[in-house]
Amino acid sequence: QKEVEQNSGPLSVPEGAIASLNCTYSDRGSQSFFWYRQYSGKSPELIMSIYSNGDKEDGRFTAQLNKASQYVSLLIRDSQPSDSATYLCAARAAGKSTFGDGTTLTVKP
Amino acid sequence: EAGVAQSPRYKIIEKRQSVAFWCNPISGHATLYWYQQILGQGPKLLIQFQNNGVVDDSQLPKDRFSAERLKGVDSTLKIQPAKLEDSAVYLCASSLVGIAQYEQYFGPGTRLTVT
């Protein structure tokens, strides 16, 4: 079992829809969680961090954390073609961040 | 604020040759990370420094990989000798020590091809 698991996708949504990306983690000691966006051929870019249970909103992005279920999600509202990328989930425990393999999102005009 | 700088951006070498990558973190960032990202996978941590000291190198193949961070700023990652399976993008990232200490900022990466 991988420490951080994501559906590889691809996830395809129409422009203007809500994209929902999911992530589960195995280490119950994980305290910090991150979402990174990675365009093809580029490096990861931090878009959201979340440290406590519940929702955290930043513009069109909402991160949700449920530590009891060991589940993190990212919602992208009003999806745009420019949101098409691979989204990486990372969980930090014992001073080390572990990344999932990412979910590829395609937003169709 | 300047981002994380890395060089070279691309490198092609033959197996058994050596190669070195350089990273300059964001000014003031005490923590520096080197990751290996193979196509289709997430980044895998190779080594983490805080200032001059190594925090985690548990996944660094020490028989062929080495890294150093002199004076707590720039860092170099070396592979000697390279194997075909080392073909990957090598990412350097940095972060603050403090409230946002776990938020990592990545450089553009070095794409290594071993033939």
mmCIF file of C-alpha atoms in Angstrom:
data_model
loop_
_atom_site.group_PDB
_atom_site.id
_atom_site.type_symbol
_atom_site.label_atom_id
_atom_site.label_comp_id
_atom_site.label_asym_id
_atom_site.label_seq_id
_atom_site.Cartn_x
_atom_site.Cartn_y
_atom_site.Cartn_z
ATOM 1 C CA GLN A 1 0.000 0.000 0.000
ATOM 2 C CA LYS A 2 1.350 3.385 -0.954
ATOM 3 C CA GLU A 3 1.606 5.958 1.821
ATOM 4 C CA VAL A 4 -0.346 8.545 -0.171
ATOM 5 C CA GLU A 5 -2.830 7.338 -2.763
ATOM 6 C CA GLN A 6 -4.572 9.273 -5.487
ATOM 7 C CA ASN A 7 -6.682 8.197 -8.449
ATOM 8 C CA SER A 8 -4.408 8.604 -11.439
ATOM 9 C CA GLY A 9 -7.281 9.705 -13.674
ATOM 10 C CA PRO A 10 -7.510 11.185 -16.086
ATOM 11 C CA LEU A 11 -10.383 13.186 -14.658
ATOM 12 C CA SER A 12 -12.234 15.135 -17.287
ATOM 13 C CA VAL A 13 -14.724 17.900 -16.497
ATOM 14 C CA PRO A 14 -16.397 20.532 -18.670
ATOM 15 C CA GLU A 15 -15.447 24.176 -18.308
ATOM 16 C CA GLY A 16 -17.341 25.826 -15.470
ATOM 17 C CA ALA A 17 -17.931 22.568 -13.568
ATOM 18 C CA ILE A 18 -16.587 21.555 -10.155
ATOM 19 C CA ALA A 19 -13.577 19.250 -10.223
ATOM 20 C CA SER A 20 -13.148 16.989 -7.187
ATOM 21 C CA LEU A 21 -9.756 15.447 -6.484
ATOM 22 C CA ASN A 22 -9.261 12.908 -3.719
ATOM 23 C CA CYS A 23 -6.345 11.635 -1.682
ATOM 24 C CA THR A 24 -5.974 9.098 1.118
ATOM 25 C CA TYR A 25 -2.979 8.597 3.379
ATOM 26 C CA SER A 26 -1.876 5.708 5.549
ATOM 27 C CA ASP A 27 0.250 7.350 8.271
ATOM 28 C CA ARG A 28 -2.050 8.447 11.103
ATOM 29 C CA GLY A 29 0.785 10.634 12.371
ATOM 30 C CA SER A 30 0.428 12.927 9.365
ATOM 31 C CA GLN A 31 -0.307 16.459 10.491
ATOM 32 C CA SER A 32 0.109 18.670 7.436
ATOM 33 C CA PHE A 33 -1.334 18.250 3.967
ATOM 34 C CA PHE A 34 -0.623 19.998 0.699
ATOM 35 C CA TRP A 35 -1.911 20.213 -2.834
ATOM 36 C CA TYR A 36 0.478 21.008 -5.650
ATOM 37 C CA ARG A 37 -0.336 21.662 -9.282
ATOM 38 C CA GLN A 38 2.098 20.440 -11.923
ATOM 39 C CA TYR A 39 1.757 21.438 -15.549
ATOM 40 C CA SER A 40 3.279 19.086 -18.096
ATOM 41 C CA GLY A 41 7.036 19.580 -18.233
ATOM 42 C CA LYS A 42 7.022 21.988 -15.280
ATOM 43 C CA SER A 43 7.783 21.685 -11.586
ATOM 44 C CA PRO A 44 5.148 21.390 -8.823
ATOM 45 C CA GLU A 45 3.560 24.610 -7.588
ATOM 46 C CA LEU A 46 1.990 24.853 -4.122
ATOM 47 C CA ILE A 47 -1.683 25.818 -4.314
ATOM 48 C CA MET A 48 -3.135 24.845 -0.918
ATOM 49 C CA SER A 49 -2.048 23.727 2.519
ATOM 50 C CA ILE A 50 -4.350 22.436 5.267
ATOM 51 C CA TYR A 51 -3.492 21.520 8.825
ATOM 52 C CA SER A 52 -6.785 20.982 10.684
ATOM 53 C CA ASN A 53 -10.011 19.123 10.045
ATOM 54 C CA GLY A 54 -12.602 20.894 7.956
ATOM 55 C CA ASP A 55 -12.558 23.095 4.901
ATOM 56 C CA LYS A 56 -10.132 25.761 3.792
ATOM 57 C CA GLU A 57 -11.048 28.030 0.905
ATOM 58 C CA ASP A 58 -8.781 30.110 -1.303
ATOM 59 C CA GLY A 59 -10.456 31.655 -4.328
ATOM 60 C CA ARG A 60 -11.813 28.876 -6.527
ATOM 61 C CA PHE A 61 -10.007 26.203 -4.503
ATOM 62 C CA THR A 62 -11.290 24.431 -1.387
ATOM 63 C CA ALA A 63 -9.256 21.863 0.496
ATOM 64 C CA GLN A 64 -11.045 19.467 2.823
ATOM 65 C CA LEU A 65 -9.417 17.357 5.525
ATOM 66 C CA ASN A 66 -10.863 14.473 7.530
ATOM 67 C CA LYS A 67 -8.174 12.986 9.761
ATOM 68 C CA ALA A 68 -10.465 10.290 11.155
ATOM 69 C CA SER A 69 -11.021 8.949 7.640
ATOM 70 C CA GLN A 70 -7.431 9.797 6.574
ATOM 71 C CA TYR A 71 -8.824 11.645 3.608
ATOM 72 C CA VAL A 72 -7.959 14.908 1.896
ATOM 73 C CA SER A 73 -9.709 16.430 -1.069
ATOM 74 C CA LEU A 74 -9.413 19.429 -3.351
ATOM 75 C CA LEU A 75 -12.395 21.048 -5.010
ATOM 76 C CA ILE A 76 -11.914 23.406 -7.931
ATOM 77 C CA ARG A 77 -14.977 25.522 -8.654
ATOM 78 C CA ASP A 78 -15.708 27.089 -12.035
ATOM 79 C CA SER A 79 -13.001 24.942 -13.644
ATOM 80 C CA GLN A 80 -11.074 26.583 -16.451
ATOM 81 C CA PRO A 81 -9.013 25.013 -19.255
ATOM 82 C CA SER A 82 -5.969 26.559 -17.565
ATOM 83 C CA ASP A 83 -6.636 24.257 -14.587
ATOM 84 C CA SER A 84 -5.722 21.260 -16.770
ATOM 85 C CA ALA A 85 -2.686 19.776 -15.002
ATOM 86 C CA THR A 86 -1.610 16.992 -12.672
ATOM 87 C CA TYR A 87 -2.526 17.611 -9.034
ATOM 88 C CA LEU A 88 -0.218 16.148 -6.419
ATOM 89 C CA CYS A 89 -1.290 15.474 -2.838
ATOM 90 C CA ALA A 90 1.385 15.446 -0.120
ATOM 91 C CA ALA A 91 1.182 14.442 3.535
ATOM 92 C CA ARG A 92 3.790 15.337 6.127
ATOM 93 C CA ALA A 93 4.635 13.109 9.083
ATOM 94 C CA ALA A 94 7.755 12.819 11.227
ATOM 95 C CA GLY A 95 9.349 15.747 9.425
ATOM 96 C CA LYS A 96 9.032 14.258 5.966
ATOM 97 C CA SER A 97 6.575 14.962 3.152
ATOM 98 C CA THR A 98 5.381 12.052 1.026
ATOM 99 C CA PHE A 99 3.769 12.702 -2.339
ATOM 100 C CA GLY A 100 1.124 10.764 -4.182
ATOM 101 C CA ASP A 101 1.559 10.054 -7.875
ATOM 102 C CA GLY A 102 -0.976 12.682 -8.841
ATOM 103 C CA THR A 103 -4.331 12.933 -10.582
ATOM 104 C CA THR A 104 -4.409 14.323 -14.104
ATOM 105 C CA LEU A 105 -7.257 16.786 -14.646
ATOM 106 C CA THR A 106 -8.475 17.868 -18.069
ATOM 107 C CA VAL A 107 -10.961 20.737 -18.318
ATOM 108 C CA LYS A 108 -12.705 20.727 -21.678
ATOM 109 C CA PRO A 109 -13.876 24.054 -23.179
ATOM 110 C CA GLU B 1 11.428 37.571 -4.515
ATOM 111 C CA ALA B 2 13.553 35.255 -6.646
ATOM 112 C CA GLY B 3 12.536 31.612 -6.744
ATOM 113 C CA VAL B 4 14.593 28.453 -6.376
ATOM 114 C CA ALA B 5 17.311 28.305 -9.025
ATOM 115 C CA GLN B 6 18.664 25.090 -10.495
ATOM 116 C CA SER B 7 21.227 24.236 -13.135
ATOM 117 C CA PRO B 8 21.663 22.730 -15.566
ATOM 118 C CA ARG B 9 18.122 22.405 -16.893
ATOM 119 C CA TYR B 10 18.924 19.401 -19.046
ATOM 120 C CA LYS B 11 21.722 16.845 -19.024
ATOM 121 C CA ILE B 12 22.389 13.792 -21.146
ATOM 122 C CA ILE B 13 25.126 11.385 -20.052
ATOM 123 C CA GLU B 14 26.133 7.804 -20.673
ATOM 124 C CA LYS B 15 25.789 5.161 -17.993
ATOM 125 C CA ARG B 16 28.720 4.952 -15.613
ATOM 126 C CA GLN B 17 29.496 8.664 -16.103
ATOM 127 C CA SER B 18 29.135 11.192 -13.299
ATOM 128 C CA VAL B 19 26.922 14.264 -13.107
ATOM 129 C CA ALA B 20 26.320 17.103 -10.680
ATOM 130 C CA PHE B 21 23.329 19.357 -10.144
ATOM 131 C CA TRP B 22 23.289 22.722 -8.403
ATOM 132 C CA CYS B 23 20.537 24.426 -6.420
ATOM 133 C CA ASN B 24 20.206 27.887 -4.895
ATOM 134 C CA PRO B 25 17.174 28.143 -2.586
ATOM 135 C CA ILE B 26 14.944 31.123 -1.933
ATOM 136 C CA SER B 27 16.768 33.638 0.232
ATOM 137 C CA GLY B 28 16.143 32.976 3.918
ATOM 138 C CA HIS B 29 14.860 29.438 3.449
ATOM 139 C CA ALA B 30 16.735 27.232 5.901
ATOM 140 C CA THR B 31 15.392 23.913 4.665
ATOM 141 C CA LEU B 32 16.415 22.470 1.301
ATOM 142 C CA TYR B 33 15.180 19.294 -0.335
ATOM 143 C CA TRP B 34 16.276 17.197 -3.290
ATOM 144 C CA TYR B 35 13.635 15.058 -4.970
ATOM 145 C CA GLN B 36 13.717 12.552 -7.811
ATOM 146 C CA GLN B 37 10.642 12.488 -10.039
ATOM 147 C CA ILE B 38 10.286 9.664 -12.517
ATOM 148 C CA LEU B 39 7.772 10.205 -15.328
ATOM 149 C CA GLY B 40 4.245 9.439 -14.159
ATOM 150 C CA GLN B 41 5.166 9.379 -10.458
ATOM 151 C CA GLY B 42 5.193 11.857 -7.637
ATOM 152 C CA PRO B 43 8.423 13.370 -6.331
ATOM 153 C CA LYS B 44 10.449 11.066 -4.098
ATOM 154 C CA LEU B 45 12.566 12.674 -1.375
ATOM 155 C CA LEU B 46 16.270 11.939 -1.692
ATOM 156 C CA ILE B 47 17.692 14.216 0.988
ATOM 157 C CA GLN B 48 16.589 17.048 3.250
ATOM 158 C CA PHE B 49 18.923 19.645 4.782
ATOM 159 C CA GLN B 50 18.227 22.152 7.508
ATOM 160 C CA ASN B 51 20.928 24.780 7.308
ATOM 161 C CA ASN B 52 24.126 22.724 6.903
ATOM 162 C CA GLY B 53 22.847 19.544 8.523
ATOM 163 C CA VAL B 54 21.197 16.491 6.991
ATOM 164 C CA VAL B 55 17.702 15.879 8.397
ATOM 165 C CA ASP B 56 16.714 12.884 6.270
ATOM 166 C CA ASP B 57 18.677 10.910 3.697
ATOM 167 C CA SER B 58 17.000 7.559 4.212
ATOM 168 C CA GLN B 59 16.049 7.188 0.538
ATOM 169 C CA LEU B 60 19.333 8.425 -0.923
ATOM 170 C CA PRO B 61 21.228 5.602 -2.695
ATOM 171 C CA LYS B 62 24.432 6.376 -0.902
ATOM 172 C CA ASP B 63 26.559 4.032 -2.978
ATOM 173 C CA ARG B 64 26.181 6.377 -5.940
ATOM 174 C CA PHE B 65 24.465 9.582 -4.804
ATOM 175 C CA SER B 66 25.950 12.274 -2.619
ATOM 176 C CA ALA B 67 24.826 15.732 -1.653
ATOM 177 C CA GLU B 68 26.208 18.638 0.273
ATOM 178 C CA ARG B 69 25.047 22.052 1.391
ATOM 179 C CA LEU B 70 27.939 24.285 2.206
ATOM 180 C CA LYS B 71 27.394 27.417 4.306
ATOM 181 C CA GLY B 72 23.684 26.592 4.592
ATOM 182 C CA VAL B 73 22.796 28.093 1.221
ATOM 183 C CA ASP B 74 23.622 26.451 -2.126
ATOM 184 C CA SER B 75 23.565 22.701 -2.547
ATOM 185 C CA THR B 76 24.927 20.189 -5.018
ATOM 186 C CA LEU B 77 23.689 16.676 -5.753
ATOM 187 C CA LYS B 78 26.068 14.265 -7.443
ATOM 188 C CA ILE B 79 25.559 10.903 -9.084
ATOM 189 C CA GLN B 80 28.605 8.704 -9.673
ATOM 190 C CA PRO B 81 28.363 6.363 -11.529
ATOM 191 C CA ALA B 82 25.008 6.905 -13.208
ATOM 192 C CA LYS B 83 22.698 4.053 -14.122
ATOM 193 C CA LEU B 84 19.943 3.935 -16.719
ATOM 194 C CA GLU B 85 17.303 3.970 -13.966
ATOM 195 C CA ASP B 86 18.577 7.358 -12.767
ATOM 196 C CA SER B 87 16.873 8.983 -15.759
ATOM 197 C CA ALA B 88 14.411 11.363 -14.105
ATOM 198 C CA VAL B 89 13.798 14.983 -13.225
ATOM 199 C CA TYR B 90 15.743 16.122 -10.168
ATOM 200 C CA LEU B 91 13.857 18.773 -8.259
ATOM 201 C CA CYS B 92 15.211 21.070 -5.607
ATOM 202 C CA ALA B 93 12.795 22.694 -3.171
ATOM 203 C CA SER B 94 13.142 24.986 -0.187
ATOM 204 C CA SER B 95 11.020 26.065 2.745
ATOM 205 C CA LEU B 96 11.105 28.397 5.738
ATOM 206 C CA VAL B 97 11.552 27.381 9.331
ATOM 207 C CA GLY B 98 8.523 28.622 11.189
ATOM 208 C CA ILE B 99 4.771 28.741 10.735
ATOM 209 C CA ALA B 100 4.914 27.944 7.007
ATOM 210 C CA GLN B 101 7.904 25.661 7.367
ATOM 211 C CA TYR B 102 6.341 22.757 5.552
ATOM 212 C CA GLU B 103 5.267 24.693 2.463
ATOM 213 C CA GLN B 104 7.812 23.797 -0.167
ATOM 214 C CA TYR B 105 8.702 25.858 -3.222
ATOM 215 C CA PHE B 106 10.228 24.013 -6.140
ATOM 216 C CA GLY B 107 12.842 25.019 -8.656
ATOM 217 C CA PRO B 108 12.426 24.296 -12.385
ATOM 218 C CA GLY B 109 14.218 20.945 -12.107
ATOM 219 C CA THR B 110 16.993 19.238 -14.040
ATOM 220 C CA ARG B 111 15.948 16.628 -16.577
ATOM 221 C CA LEU B 112 18.587 13.867 -16.623
ATOM 222 C CA THR B 113 18.749 11.300 -19.394
ATOM 223 C CA VAL B 114 21.152 8.389 -18.959
ATOM 224 C CA THR B 115 21.864 6.447 -22.163
#
